[in-house]
Amino acid sequence: MNFHTFELSYKLSTDDVRIVYNELYNASGQNYKPKDDCAVFNALQDYGIIIFIKKYKQDEYNHHVLYYRINPRRVLENHNYIGIFNSKNIDKLIKKFNILIKTVSPFLPEFDSCNISRIDYCSNVELNDQAVIDSYINLLKRGYFQSKYTIKKYKNEKSKRNTLSKNGITITGNNGIEVTYYNKYRQLKEKKS
C-alpha cells in the first residue's frame, strides 16, 4: 500500500492540554501559528511532521484534540517532499517518529497511542507534458458524477464566490472520502514563488 500523507489524532484531557500546549509553544518558538480554534506548531516541520491542537465546542463544553500531520517520506528521508511511502517501511517510520516527538516533549503521545484520522493514498501518473495534464484535469472538471458525489469548490477572494481549483479537482463523497487529482509539479512551483 502506498500513501503520501496521513494524520494521527489524540484526544487530550483537560490537564494535558495546558502541559502539551506550553511544551509545543516553547519548542516551536517562531514557528508557532495561532488560528481560530487551532494552534499550529512547526517545530518538526523540517522532518515532515506538523503538530496542531484543535478546540472543538460541544454544547457548553470544549475538548481538545492533538493532531500529527505526517509526510512519512520526509520523516525518513528529510527532503523528499513528493515521494510516495510504501507501508512495508512502517516499523522504521514509527521508530523515527517516536524519537522525533520526544525531542519536542516527553508529554507528547507516541504513534501507537493515537488514532489514524486521515490517510492520503496516492499514485503518481507521469504524462508527456504539462499541457496533457491540464487537459486531463479540465476533462474531469466537465465530467458527470453520481448525486452522492460533489466537486469541491474553494472561496475565491477576488471574485467573491466559490470556484473550482485551478490546479486540480477534488471530488467529495457523502461518506467522507475525497478523491483529488492535481498537478503536483505546478503546486510545488507555486509554493516556491
mmCIF file of C-alpha atoms in Angstrom, residues 27-105:
data_model
loop_
_atom_site.group_PDB
_atom_site.id
_atom_site.type_symbol
_atom_site.label_atom_id
_atom_site.label_comp_id
_atom_site.label_asym_id
_atom_site.label_seq_id
_atom_site.Cartn_x
_atom_site.Cartn_y
_atom_site.Cartn_z
ATOM 1 C CA ALA A 27 9.737 24.079 21.305
ATOM 2 C CA SER A 28 8.288 25.867 18.270
ATOM 3 C CA GLY A 29 9.490 29.390 19.082
ATOM 4 C CA GLN A 30 9.000 31.475 15.941
ATOM 5 C CA ASN A 31 7.281 28.553 14.202
ATOM 6 C CA TYR A 32 4.056 28.838 16.205
ATOM 7 C CA LYS A 33 0.963 29.935 14.243
ATOM 8 C CA PRO A 34 -2.250 30.683 16.145
ATOM 9 C CA LYS A 35 -5.511 30.299 14.225
ATOM 10 C CA ASP A 36 -9.187 30.327 15.193
ATOM 11 C CA ASP A 37 -9.809 27.337 17.479
ATOM 12 C CA CYS A 38 -6.499 25.817 16.339
ATOM 13 C CA ALA A 39 -2.827 26.213 17.216
ATOM 14 C CA VAL A 40 -0.221 25.005 14.705
ATOM 15 C CA PHE A 41 3.287 24.080 15.858
ATOM 16 C CA ASN A 42 6.009 23.652 13.251
ATOM 17 C CA ALA A 43 8.893 22.533 15.475
ATOM 18 C CA LEU A 44 9.270 19.336 13.394
ATOM 19 C CA GLN A 45 8.184 20.702 10.019
ATOM 20 C CA ASP A 46 11.640 20.090 8.520
ATOM 21 C CA TYR A 47 11.136 16.398 9.336
ATOM 22 C CA GLY A 48 7.712 16.222 7.709
ATOM 23 C CA ILE A 49 5.631 16.496 10.900
ATOM 24 C CA ILE A 50 3.229 19.329 11.641
ATOM 25 C CA ILE A 51 1.585 19.267 15.073
ATOM 26 C CA PHE A 52 -1.624 21.076 15.850
ATOM 27 C CA ILE A 53 -4.160 21.264 18.643
ATOM 28 C CA LYS A 54 -7.749 21.906 17.670
ATOM 29 C CA LYS A 55 -10.508 23.004 20.032
ATOM 30 C CA TYR A 56 -13.996 21.582 19.482
ATOM 31 C CA LYS A 57 -17.103 23.028 21.115
ATOM 32 C CA GLN A 58 -19.785 20.567 22.133
ATOM 33 C CA ASP A 59 -22.779 22.038 23.942
ATOM 34 C CA GLU A 60 -21.267 24.101 26.768
ATOM 35 C CA TYR A 61 -18.051 22.029 26.880
ATOM 36 C CA ASN A 62 -14.811 22.236 24.954
ATOM 37 C CA HIS A 63 -12.491 19.394 24.174
ATOM 38 C CA HIS A 64 -9.084 19.467 22.505
ATOM 39 C CA VAL A 65 -7.567 17.068 20.021
ATOM 40 C CA LEU A 66 -3.874 16.841 19.196
ATOM 41 C CA TYR A 67 -3.087 16.050 15.554
ATOM 42 C CA TYR A 68 0.125 14.992 13.859
ATOM 43 C CA ARG A 69 0.123 15.563 10.077
ATOM 44 C CA ILE A 70 2.898 13.326 8.785
ATOM 45 C CA ASN A 71 4.687 13.085 5.449
ATOM 46 C CA PRO A 72 6.388 9.707 6.019
ATOM 47 C CA ARG A 73 8.983 10.026 3.263
ATOM 48 C CA ARG A 74 10.151 13.333 4.765
ATOM 49 C CA VAL A 75 10.359 11.731 8.206
ATOM 50 C CA LEU A 76 12.678 9.045 6.851
ATOM 51 C CA GLU A 77 14.493 10.992 4.109
ATOM 52 C CA ASN A 78 14.211 14.642 5.305
ATOM 53 C CA HIS A 79 13.973 16.381 1.927
ATOM 54 C CA ASN A 80 11.756 14.108 -0.159
ATOM 55 C CA TYR A 81 8.591 16.228 -0.402
ATOM 56 C CA ILE A 82 6.726 14.317 -3.080
ATOM 57 C CA GLY A 83 7.823 10.719 -2.707
ATOM 58 C CA ILE A 84 5.274 8.000 -2.079
ATOM 59 C CA PHE A 85 5.699 5.958 1.095
ATOM 60 C CA ASN A 86 5.464 2.183 0.969
ATOM 61 C CA SER A 87 3.821 0.733 4.081
ATOM 62 C CA LYS A 88 6.411 -2.069 4.300
ATOM 63 C CA ASN A 89 8.645 0.568 5.972
ATOM 64 C CA ILE A 90 6.109 1.389 8.692
ATOM 65 C CA ASP A 91 8.264 -0.014 11.532
ATOM 66 C CA LYS A 92 11.156 2.321 10.614
ATOM 67 C CA LEU A 93 8.726 5.225 10.396
ATOM 68 C CA ILE A 94 7.187 4.545 13.824
ATOM 69 C CA LYS A 95 10.603 4.250 15.462
ATOM 70 C CA LYS A 96 11.912 7.520 13.979
ATOM 71 C CA PHE A 97 8.604 9.327 14.610
ATOM 72 C CA ASN A 98 8.656 8.416 18.319
ATOM 73 C CA ILE A 99 12.264 9.593 18.648
ATOM 74 C CA LEU A 100 11.479 12.929 16.965
ATOM 75 C CA ILE A 101 8.348 13.542 19.059
ATOM 76 C CA LYS A 102 10.259 13.007 22.301
ATOM 77 C CA THR A 103 12.834 15.641 21.258
ATOM 78 C CA VAL A 104 9.996 18.172 21.413
ATOM 79 C CA SER A 105 8.342 16.986 24.620
#
